[in-house]
mmCIF file of C-alpha atoms in Angstrom:
data_model
loop_
_atom_site.group_PDB
_atom_site.id
_atom_site.type_symbol
_atom_site.label_atom_id
_atom_site.label_comp_id
_atom_site.label_asym_id
_atom_site.label_seq_id
_atom_site.Cartn_x
_atom_site.Cartn_y
_atom_site.Cartn_z
ATOM 1 C CA MET A 1 155.144 97.736 119.212
ATOM 2 C CA THR A 2 154.808 95.254 116.824
ATOM 3 C CA GLU A 3 158.593 93.459 116.293
ATOM 4 C CA PHE A 4 158.622 93.481 112.837
ATOM 5 C CA ALA A 5 160.167 90.469 110.937
ATOM 6 C CA SER A 6 164.075 91.056 110.561
ATOM 7 C CA SER A 7 164.382 89.123 107.175
ATOM 8 C CA SER A 8 161.063 90.233 105.541
ATOM 9 C CA THR A 9 160.654 94.282 103.812
ATOM 10 C CA SER A 10 157.486 93.747 102.594
ATOM 11 C CA GLU A 11 154.566 92.273 104.244
ATOM 12 C CA ALA A 12 151.210 91.168 102.701
ATOM 13 C CA PHE A 13 148.131 91.217 104.980
ATOM 14 C CA PHE A 14 144.099 91.977 105.661
ATOM 15 C CA LEU A 15 143.202 94.854 108.143
ATOM 16 C CA ASP A 16 139.785 94.309 109.878
ATOM 17 C CA THR A 17 137.462 96.890 109.405
ATOM 18 C CA GLY A 18 134.570 95.733 110.711
ATOM 19 C CA HIS A 19 133.218 96.842 106.984
ATOM 20 C CA GLY A 20 135.602 93.957 105.597
ATOM 21 C CA LYS A 21 138.508 93.329 105.419
ATOM 22 C CA ARG A 22 141.535 95.451 102.801
ATOM 23 C CA PHE A 23 144.633 94.290 101.372
ATOM 24 C CA CYS A 24 147.731 96.117 102.776
ATOM 25 C CA MET A 25 150.366 96.502 102.233
ATOM 26 C CA PHE A 26 153.157 96.757 104.447
ATOM 27 C CA HIS A 27 156.798 98.006 103.739
ATOM 28 C CA ALA A 28 158.860 98.220 107.582
ATOM 29 C CA PRO A 29 161.511 101.049 107.519
ATOM 30 C CA ARG A 30 165.488 99.452 107.273
ATOM 31 C CA GLU A 31 166.067 100.505 111.379
ATOM 32 C CA LYS A 32 162.732 99.567 112.414
ATOM 33 C CA GLN A 33 163.716 101.004 116.026
ATOM 34 C CA THR A 34 164.858 104.334 114.703
ATOM 35 C CA CYS A 35 161.437 104.511 112.500
ATOM 36 C CA ASP A 36 159.470 107.185 113.449
ATOM 37 C CA VAL A 37 157.242 108.960 110.376
ATOM 38 C CA ALA A 38 154.697 106.416 108.960
ATOM 39 C CA VAL A 39 153.216 107.275 105.410
ATOM 40 C CA LEU A 40 150.204 106.186 104.330
ATOM 41 C CA TYR A 41 149.449 105.349 100.393
ATOM 42 C CA ILE A 42 146.286 106.380 98.976
ATOM 43 C CA HIS A 43 146.178 105.266 95.429
ATOM 44 C CA PRO A 44 144.294 106.621 92.286
ATOM 45 C CA PHE A 45 140.793 105.143 90.645
ATOM 46 C CA GLY A 46 140.103 102.443 87.938
ATOM 47 C CA GLU A 47 142.334 101.875 85.919
ATOM 48 C CA GLU A 48 145.256 104.526 87.038
ATOM 49 C CA MET A 49 145.880 102.615 90.149
ATOM 50 C CA ASN A 50 146.316 99.788 87.933
ATOM 51 C CA MET A 51 149.357 101.979 85.788
ATOM 52 C CA SER A 52 150.472 102.916 88.750
ATOM 53 C CA ARG A 53 151.734 100.341 91.258
ATOM 54 C CA ARG A 54 154.887 99.917 89.906
ATOM 55 C CA MET A 55 155.469 103.578 91.021
ATOM 56 C CA ALA A 56 154.008 102.844 93.927
ATOM 57 C CA ALA A 57 155.779 99.832 94.613
ATOM 58 C CA ARG A 58 159.518 101.557 94.413
ATOM 59 C CA MET A 59 158.462 104.613 95.590
ATOM 60 C CA SER A 60 157.449 102.984 98.593
ATOM 61 C CA ARG A 61 160.879 100.799 98.871
ATOM 62 C CA ALA A 62 161.694 103.638 98.363
ATOM 63 C CA TYR A 63 161.043 105.340 102.237
ATOM 64 C CA ALA A 64 161.669 102.142 103.048
ATOM 65 C CA GLU A 65 164.944 102.642 103.026
ATOM 66 C CA ALA A 66 165.299 105.938 103.677
ATOM 67 C CA GLY A 67 163.977 105.200 107.426
ATOM 68 C CA LEU A 68 160.386 105.627 106.806
ATOM 69 C CA ALA A 69 157.515 102.685 107.339
ATOM 70 C CA VAL A 70 154.365 102.126 104.546
ATOM 71 C CA LEU A 71 151.602 100.988 104.636
ATOM 72 C CA GLN A 72 149.473 100.744 101.259
ATOM 73 C CA LEU A 73 145.946 99.642 101.602
ATOM 74 C CA ASP A 74 143.401 99.252 98.955
ATOM 75 C CA LEU A 75 140.075 101.151 99.009
ATOM 76 C CA LEU A 76 137.004 99.129 99.424
ATOM 77 C CA GLY A 77 135.676 97.298 96.075
ATOM 78 C CA CYS A 78 139.448 98.303 95.076
ATOM 79 C CA GLY A 79 142.753 95.895 94.016
ATOM 80 C CA ASP A 80 142.271 93.108 96.358
ATOM 81 C CA SER A 81 140.301 94.397 99.561
ATOM 82 C CA GLU A 82 136.635 93.404 100.238
ATOM 83 C CA GLY A 83 134.109 94.397 98.754
ATOM 84 C CA GLN A 84 132.573 95.200 95.356
ATOM 85 C CA LEU A 85 132.941 99.010 93.894
ATOM 86 C CA LYS A 86 129.047 99.102 93.086
ATOM 87 C CA ASP A 87 129.209 99.371 96.821
ATOM 88 C CA ALA A 88 132.155 101.338 97.383
ATOM 89 C CA ASN A 89 130.781 105.303 98.152
ATOM 90 C CA TRP A 90 133.377 107.574 99.216
ATOM 91 C CA SER A 91 133.045 108.277 103.082
ATOM 92 C CA ALA A 92 133.548 104.181 102.853
ATOM 93 C CA TRP A 93 136.797 105.229 101.684
ATOM 94 C CA VAL A 94 137.463 107.922 103.605
ATOM 95 C CA GLN A 95 136.583 105.244 107.196
ATOM 96 C CA ASP A 96 139.160 102.914 105.471
ATOM 97 C CA LEU A 97 141.738 105.433 106.062
ATOM 98 C CA ASP A 98 140.691 106.050 109.376
ATOM 99 C CA PHE A 99 141.359 102.329 110.063
ATOM 100 C CA GLY A 100 144.681 102.957 108.186
ATOM 101 C CA VAL A 101 146.084 105.500 109.992
ATOM 102 C CA ARG A 102 144.795 103.910 113.112
ATOM 103 C CA TRP A 103 146.773 100.620 112.257
ATOM 104 C CA LEU A 104 150.291 103.219 112.046
ATOM 105 C CA HIS A 105 149.627 104.931 115.455
ATOM 106 C CA GLN A 106 149.506 101.160 116.986
ATOM 107 C CA ASN A 107 152.008 99.607 114.886
ATOM 108 C CA VAL A 108 154.529 102.063 114.344
ATOM 109 C CA CYS A 109 153.959 105.517 115.211
ATOM 110 C CA ASP A 110 151.496 109.300 115.614
ATOM 111 C CA ARG A 111 153.421 111.680 113.149
ATOM 112 C CA ILE A 112 151.722 110.064 109.684
ATOM 113 C CA VAL A 113 152.469 111.392 106.194
ATOM 114 C CA LEU A 114 149.429 110.821 104.013
ATOM 115 C CA TRP A 115 151.075 110.250 100.068
ATOM 116 C CA GLY A 116 147.958 110.305 97.875
ATOM 117 C CA LEU A 117 148.230 110.313 93.882
ATOM 118 C CA ARG A 118 145.940 111.710 91.470
ATOM 119 C CA LEU A 119 142.303 111.069 92.828
ATOM 120 C CA GLY A 120 143.640 109.442 95.761
ATOM 121 C CA ALA A 121 145.665 112.347 97.184
ATOM 122 C CA THR A 122 142.391 114.929 96.452
ATOM 123 C CA LEU A 123 141.172 111.529 98.677
ATOM 124 C CA ALA A 124 144.352 112.322 101.438
ATOM 125 C CA LEU A 125 142.902 115.889 101.898
ATOM 126 C CA ASP A 126 139.532 115.254 101.951
ATOM 127 C CA PHE A 127 140.431 112.753 104.576
ATOM 128 C CA ALA A 128 142.576 115.025 106.540
ATOM 129 C CA GLN A 129 139.736 118.108 107.093
ATOM 130 C CA ARG A 130 137.627 115.639 108.646
ATOM 131 C CA SER A 131 140.094 113.200 110.772
ATOM 132 C CA SER A 132 140.543 113.786 114.277
ATOM 133 C CA PHE A 133 143.872 111.846 113.814
ATOM 134 C CA PRO A 134 146.805 114.620 113.363
ATOM 135 C CA VAL A 135 148.802 114.134 110.322
ATOM 136 C CA MET A 136 151.838 115.790 109.058
ATOM 137 C CA HIS A 137 153.227 115.739 106.026
ATOM 138 C CA HIS A 138 151.155 115.540 102.643
ATOM 139 C CA VAL A 139 152.782 114.010 100.009
ATOM 140 C CA LEU A 140 150.182 115.437 96.511
ATOM 141 C CA TRP A 141 150.948 113.670 93.352
ATOM 142 C CA GLN A 142 149.052 115.245 90.854
ATOM 143 C CA PRO A 143 145.786 115.582 92.291
ATOM 144 C CA VAL A 144 142.666 114.984 90.681
ATOM 145 C CA MET A 145 141.481 118.777 91.211
ATOM 146 C CA ASP A 146 137.997 119.050 89.823
ATOM 147 C CA GLY A 147 135.566 115.634 90.722
ATOM 148 C CA ARG A 148 133.375 116.832 87.272
ATOM 149 C CA LYS A 149 136.027 117.030 85.448
ATOM 150 C CA TYR A 150 137.696 113.724 85.726
ATOM 151 C CA LEU A 151 134.432 111.813 86.141
ATOM 152 C CA ASN A 152 133.845 113.118 82.838
ATOM 153 C CA GLN A 153 137.473 112.281 81.683
ATOM 154 C CA PHE A 154 135.984 108.562 82.416
ATOM 155 C CA LEU A 155 132.713 108.772 81.516
ATOM 156 C CA ARG A 156 134.513 109.332 78.370
ATOM 157 C CA LEU A 157 136.172 105.497 77.792
ATOM 158 C CA GLY A 158 132.254 104.724 76.272
ATOM 159 C CA LEU A 159 132.632 106.914 74.510
ATOM 160 C CA ALA A 160 136.704 106.371 72.554
ATOM 161 C CA ALA A 161 135.401 102.962 72.165
ATOM 162 C CA GLU A 162 132.349 104.315 69.942
ATOM 163 C CA VAL A 163 134.734 106.144 68.508
ATOM 164 C CA ILE A 164 137.841 103.265 67.980
ATOM 165 C CA GLY A 165 134.705 100.702 66.003
ATOM 166 C CA MET A 166 134.586 99.088 69.229
ATOM 167 C CA THR A 167 131.317 99.145 70.091
ATOM 168 C CA GLY A 168 127.832 100.027 69.421
ATOM 169 C CA ALA A 169 126.271 102.909 70.298
ATOM 170 C CA GLY A 170 126.452 103.413 73.855
ATOM 171 C CA GLY A 171 125.766 106.978 73.733
ATOM 172 C CA GLY A 172 128.310 109.908 75.119
ATOM 173 C CA THR A 173 129.124 111.272 78.578
ATOM 174 C CA GLN A 174 125.536 113.674 78.546
ATOM 175 C CA SER A 175 123.346 110.365 78.579
ATOM 176 C CA LEU A 176 125.961 107.914 81.107
ATOM 177 C CA ARG A 177 124.999 111.468 83.042
ATOM 178 C CA ASN A 178 120.974 111.191 82.625
ATOM 179 C CA ARG A 179 121.505 107.759 84.174
ATOM 180 C CA ILE A 180 122.902 108.532 86.909
ATOM 181 C CA GLU A 181 121.356 111.470 87.667
ATOM 182 C CA ASN A 182 117.836 108.472 87.330
ATOM 183 C CA GLY A 183 119.866 106.714 89.689
ATOM 184 C CA GLU A 184 120.628 104.386 87.433
ATOM 185 C CA MET A 185 124.567 101.981 88.011
ATOM 186 C CA ILE A 186 127.119 102.332 84.932
ATOM 187 C CA GLU A 187 129.666 100.561 84.080
ATOM 188 C CA ILE A 188 132.600 101.870 82.277
ATOM 189 C CA GLY A 189 135.777 99.216 81.499
ATOM 190 C CA GLY A 190 134.796 97.113 83.680
ATOM 191 C CA TYR A 191 134.322 99.602 86.439
ATOM 192 C CA GLU A 192 130.696 99.879 87.968
ATOM 193 C CA LEU A 193 130.332 103.459 89.260
ATOM 194 C CA SER A 194 127.397 103.823 91.507
ATOM 195 C CA PRO A 195 125.173 107.329 91.917
ATOM 196 C CA VAL A 196 126.491 107.742 95.072
ATOM 197 C CA LEU A 197 129.855 107.755 94.414
ATOM 198 C CA VAL A 198 129.354 109.337 91.315
ATOM 199 C CA ALA A 199 127.747 112.527 93.139
ATOM 200 C CA SER A 200 130.363 112.347 95.707
ATOM 201 C CA ILE A 201 133.544 112.762 93.510
ATOM 202 C CA ASP A 202 131.403 115.376 91.159
ATOM 203 C CA ALA A 203 131.671 117.312 94.370
ATOM 204 C CA LEU A 204 135.290 117.406 94.480
ATOM 205 C CA ASP A 205 136.776 120.717 94.319
ATOM 206 C CA ILE A 206 140.648 121.202 95.355
ATOM 207 C CA ALA A 207 139.798 124.431 96.631
ATOM 208 C CA SER A 208 137.432 123.872 98.674
ATOM 209 C CA LEU A 209 140.843 121.325 100.009
ATOM 210 C CA ARG A 210 142.093 123.260 102.669
ATOM 211 C CA VAL A 211 145.763 122.311 104.649
ATOM 212 C CA ASP A 212 145.096 124.670 108.008
ATOM 213 C CA ALA A 213 148.326 122.329 110.443
ATOM 214 C CA ALA A 214 150.192 119.957 107.996
ATOM 215 C CA SER A 215 153.153 120.924 105.298
ATOM 216 C CA VAL A 216 152.129 119.761 101.783
ATOM 217 C CA ASP A 217 154.483 119.012 98.867
ATOM 218 C CA TRP A 218 152.509 118.794 95.530
ATOM 219 C CA PHE A 219 153.787 116.838 92.826
ATOM 220 C CA ASP A 220 152.358 117.565 89.312
ATOM 221 C CA ILE A 221 153.916 115.550 85.915
ATOM 222 C CA ILE A 222 155.334 118.316 83.194
ATOM 223 C CA PRO A 223 156.574 116.591 79.368
ATOM 224 C CA GLU A 224 159.623 116.428 78.975
ATOM 225 C CA GLY A 225 161.629 119.495 77.992
ATOM 226 C CA ALA A 226 158.626 121.011 79.208
ATOM 227 C CA THR A 227 159.851 123.798 81.990
ATOM 228 C CA SER A 228 156.502 124.976 83.430
ATOM 229 C CA LEU A 229 152.126 123.784 83.877
ATOM 230 C CA PRO A 230 150.528 123.342 81.225
ATOM 231 C CA PRO A 231 148.317 126.732 80.713
ATOM 232 C CA GLY A 232 144.865 124.454 81.116
ATOM 233 C CA ARG A 233 146.585 123.398 85.454
ATOM 234 C CA ARG A 234 148.606 126.213 85.775
ATOM 235 C CA ASN A 235 146.259 128.752 87.343
ATOM 236 C CA SER A 236 144.481 126.323 89.757
ATOM 237 C CA VAL A 237 147.218 125.185 91.279
ATOM 238 C CA GLN A 238 149.193 127.713 91.896
ATOM 239 C CA SER A 239 146.222 129.354 93.616
ATOM 240 C CA TRP A 240 146.090 125.945 95.521
ATOM 241 C CA ILE A 241 149.090 126.145 96.638
ATOM 242 C CA ASP A 242 148.927 131.030 97.239
ATOM 243 C CA GLY A 243 146.421 129.880 99.205
ATOM 244 C CA ASN A 244 147.777 127.236 102.072
ATOM 245 C CA ARG A 245 149.903 127.869 104.994
ATOM 246 C CA ASP A 246 152.993 125.786 104.043
ATOM 247 C CA ALA A 247 153.221 124.579 100.824
ATOM 248 C CA ARG A 248 155.543 123.537 97.954
ATOM 249 C CA LEU A 249 155.170 123.084 94.163
ATOM 250 C CA HIS A 250 157.312 121.165 92.380
ATOM 251 C CA THR A 251 157.216 120.263 88.589
ATOM 252 C CA ILE A 252 158.862 117.181 87.391
ATOM 253 C CA PRO A 253 159.111 116.166 83.791
ATOM 254 C CA GLY A 254 157.918 112.762 82.975
ATOM 255 C CA PRO A 255 155.431 110.432 82.089
ATOM 256 C CA SER A 256 152.374 110.974 82.724
ATOM 257 C CA PHE A 257 152.549 107.005 84.134
ATOM 258 C CA TRP A 258 149.330 107.317 85.722
ATOM 259 C CA SER A 259 147.608 107.047 82.320
ATOM 260 C CA THR A 260 150.129 106.028 79.697
ATOM 261 C CA VAL A 261 149.000 103.036 77.357
ATOM 262 C CA GLU A 262 152.042 100.824 78.856
ATOM 263 C CA VAL A 263 153.472 100.712 82.566
ATOM 264 C CA THR A 264 155.852 103.551 82.949
ATOM 265 C CA GLU A 265 158.505 104.880 85.936
ATOM 266 C CA CYS A 266 159.143 108.505 86.419
ATOM 267 C CA GLU A 267 162.594 108.180 88.527
ATOM 268 C CA ARG A 268 162.783 112.024 88.623
ATOM 269 C CA LEU A 269 159.665 111.938 90.907
ATOM 270 C CA ILE A 270 161.116 109.013 92.637
ATOM 271 C CA SER A 271 164.638 110.730 93.955
ATOM 272 C CA GLU A 272 162.718 114.310 94.729
ATOM 273 C CA THR A 273 159.658 112.965 96.463
ATOM 274 C CA ARG A 274 162.743 110.752 98.883
ATOM 275 C CA ALA A 275 164.605 113.807 99.014
ATOM 276 C CA ILE A 276 161.890 116.184 100.724
ATOM 277 C CA LEU A 277 161.707 113.372 103.744
ATOM 278 C CA ILE A 278 164.505 113.351 104.219
ATOM 279 C CA LYS A 279 164.854 116.933 104.864
ATOM 280 C CA GLU A 280 161.987 115.909 107.683
ATOM 281 C CA PRO A 281 163.213 117.119 111.203
ATOM 282 C CA ALA A 282 164.195 114.025 112.908
ATOM 283 C CA MET B 1 148.252 124.819 62.474
ATOM 284 C CA GLN B 2 149.890 125.730 65.986
ATOM 285 C CA SER B 3 149.633 123.815 68.100
ATOM 286 C CA ILE B 4 151.097 120.574 66.241
ATOM 287 C CA GLU B 5 154.090 120.419 67.674
ATOM 288 C CA GLN B 6 152.413 120.325 70.976
ATOM 289 C CA VAL B 7 149.956 117.577 69.733
ATOM 290 C CA LYS B 8 152.442 116.237 68.147
ATOM 291 C CA ALA B 9 154.663 115.760 71.752
ATOM 292 C CA ILE B 10 151.109 114.564 73.552
ATOM 293 C CA LEU B 11 150.507 112.179 71.306
ATOM 294 C CA SER B 12 154.009 110.912 72.030
ATOM 295 C CA ASP B 13 154.248 110.802 75.462
ATOM 296 C CA THR B 14 150.420 109.331 75.973
ATOM 297 C CA LEU B 15 151.256 106.160 73.623
ATOM 298 C CA GLY B 16 154.855 105.820 74.491
ATOM 299 C CA LEU B 17 155.806 106.208 70.573
ATOM 300 C CA GLY B 18 159.772 106.953 71.353
ATOM 301 C CA GLU B 19 161.753 107.016 68.405
ATOM 302 C CA ARG B 20 158.318 107.204 65.806
ATOM 303 C CA ALA B 21 157.440 110.003 67.622
ATOM 304 C CA SER B 22 160.678 111.866 65.138
ATOM 305 C CA SER B 23 158.759 110.359 61.775
ATOM 306 C CA ILE B 24 154.851 112.395 62.856
ATOM 307 C CA CYS B 25 153.689 115.256 60.764
ATOM 308 C CA ALA B 26 150.146 116.303 60.347
ATOM 309 C CA GLU B 27 149.409 113.745 57.486
ATOM 310 C CA THR B 28 150.475 110.705 60.233
ATOM 311 C CA PRO B 29 147.215 109.048 60.548
ATOM 312 C CA LEU B 30 145.356 107.902 63.517
ATOM 313 C CA LEU B 31 142.753 105.907 64.340
ATOM 314 C CA GLY B 32 143.256 102.196 62.902
ATOM 315 C CA HIS B 33 146.571 102.505 61.949
ATOM 316 C CA LEU B 34 148.490 103.179 65.627
ATOM 317 C CA PRO B 35 147.949 99.642 67.600
ATOM 318 C CA GLU B 36 148.543 101.740 71.222
ATOM 319 C CA LEU B 37 145.852 103.786 70.559
ATOM 320 C CA ASP B 38 142.913 102.037 72.433
ATOM 321 C CA SER B 39 140.339 103.840 73.883
ATOM 322 C CA MET B 40 142.275 103.901 76.904
ATOM 323 C CA ALA B 41 144.543 105.998 75.295
ATOM 324 C CA VAL B 42 141.816 108.141 73.115
ATOM 325 C CA VAL B 43 140.673 109.465 76.521
ATOM 326 C CA SER B 44 144.425 109.894 78.107
ATOM 327 C CA VAL B 45 144.493 111.799 74.772
ATOM 328 C CA ILE B 46 141.915 113.674 75.337
ATOM 329 C CA ALA B 47 142.122 114.330 79.168
ATOM 330 C CA SER B 48 146.272 115.937 78.188
ATOM 331 C CA LEU B 49 144.797 118.078 75.333
ATOM 332 C CA GLU B 50 142.615 119.840 77.549
ATOM 333 C CA GLU B 51 145.022 119.719 80.611
ATOM 334 C CA HIS B 52 147.527 121.263 78.198
ATOM 335 C CA PHE B 53 145.764 123.991 76.367
ATOM 336 C CA GLY B 54 143.037 124.385 79.061
ATOM 337 C CA ILE B 55 140.087 123.336 76.293
ATOM 338 C CA VAL B 56 136.886 121.021 76.961
ATOM 339 C CA LEU B 57 135.160 119.152 74.136
ATOM 340 C CA ASP B 58 132.818 117.440 73.790
ATOM 341 C CA ASP B 59 131.244 114.788 73.179
ATOM 342 C CA ALA B 60 130.433 115.533 68.977
ATOM 343 C CA GLU B 61 133.846 115.959 69.391
ATOM 344 C CA ILE B 62 135.618 112.875 70.046
ATOM 345 C CA SER B 63 135.154 111.282 66.726
ATOM 346 C CA ALA B 64 136.188 109.271 64.194
ATOM 347 C CA ALA B 65 136.888 112.390 61.514
ATOM 348 C CA ASN B 66 138.932 114.197 64.963
ATOM 349 C CA PHE B 67 141.114 111.474 65.616
ATOM 350 C CA GLU B 68 142.066 110.801 61.598
ATOM 351 C CA SER B 69 145.429 112.334 61.822
ATOM 352 C CA VAL B 70 147.378 114.010 63.336
ATOM 353 C CA GLY B 71 146.410 116.915 61.490
ATOM 354 C CA SER B 72 142.401 116.875 62.102
ATOM 355 C CA LEU B 73 143.485 117.029 65.730
ATOM 356 C CA ALA B 74 145.910 119.877 65.964
ATOM 357 C CA ALA B 75 143.334 120.970 63.334
ATOM 358 C CA LEU B 76 140.385 120.550 66.535
ATOM 359 C CA VAL B 77 143.151 122.583 69.153
ATOM 360 C CA ASP B 78 143.714 125.060 66.884
ATOM 361 C CA ALA B 79 139.650 125.211 67.081
ATOM 362 C CA LYS B 80 139.489 125.436 69.657
ATOM 363 C CA LEU B 81 141.852 127.817 70.309
ATOM 364 C CA ALA B 82 140.478 130.650 68.354
ATOM 365 C CA PRO B 83 139.220 133.734 69.415
ATOM 366 C CA ALA B 84 134.440 133.111 70.125
ATOM 367 C CA GLU B 85 133.443 134.957 66.881
#
């Protein structure tokens, strides 16, 4: 096991995957000698990644303070990792996670928690289904449940820019989809999406991402003052929870911090997520 | 407009309006009047409305006219929620 520098708690490095270097941030646990749980964080896509950086950093430090090691890994073409988004595809991202877990096995321990936010949560579930590495536990923050719907929301950015008068006619979501179907790369708000990546995301349906061996804690943010999930999401979330062996749902009132206009934080999500792992048996 | 209170809450949460939220009403103008309402915010508001109400907006409904005021947005939601003919 690698000796962690006792004075530093967070360390940035590039992980060589053999398919390019991935930017990583490792948060060493406070009591390194007793650390027996390692967390791999899977970030969301696009602007959601940027808007949620602060929450990801705060949660990582909260985990480290509580005695867990955390590895944040930027996927191919995202954040500070090598590669361009136009060359990214879902299988490459799954491979990146494989490298991340492998690194944790080699440097921390083999009791792995996957913690994902938004599309990162969906990716975590898919990775776990395919991976030969056992996963002990999933922490899912507001998973993307329907890839096609999610992508349509992303494609709308071009349309929205037109609506607010910023650009000329760029075509609606259907014309963008037609271009993708013709094999064209499209660019939305600075993000280049290849047809291959679009096809993978479109195919995502949380109902097909089951967890048999690991336990799951699913966190959904609801508006302040609300007491339950919104009608548009309630049934599908509950149905997933009920259909998986060991899954629990937590609804947290607070801001949808991955998509608010200014960077926001959701304190309760941090404290309730932390509380889950403290209860894990040693 | 039955959905207006929830539409106001969604706008307030997504745009981070804070104290300004209490002064929002149906006549409050949106596009061109709220600096927070950029293209990302428009997409976020639409996504929140869709998730919250269980509706799906199509391209034609994402228009300057529907985003003109709080009232016009609420009217759009009400129309989507009305039972089909």
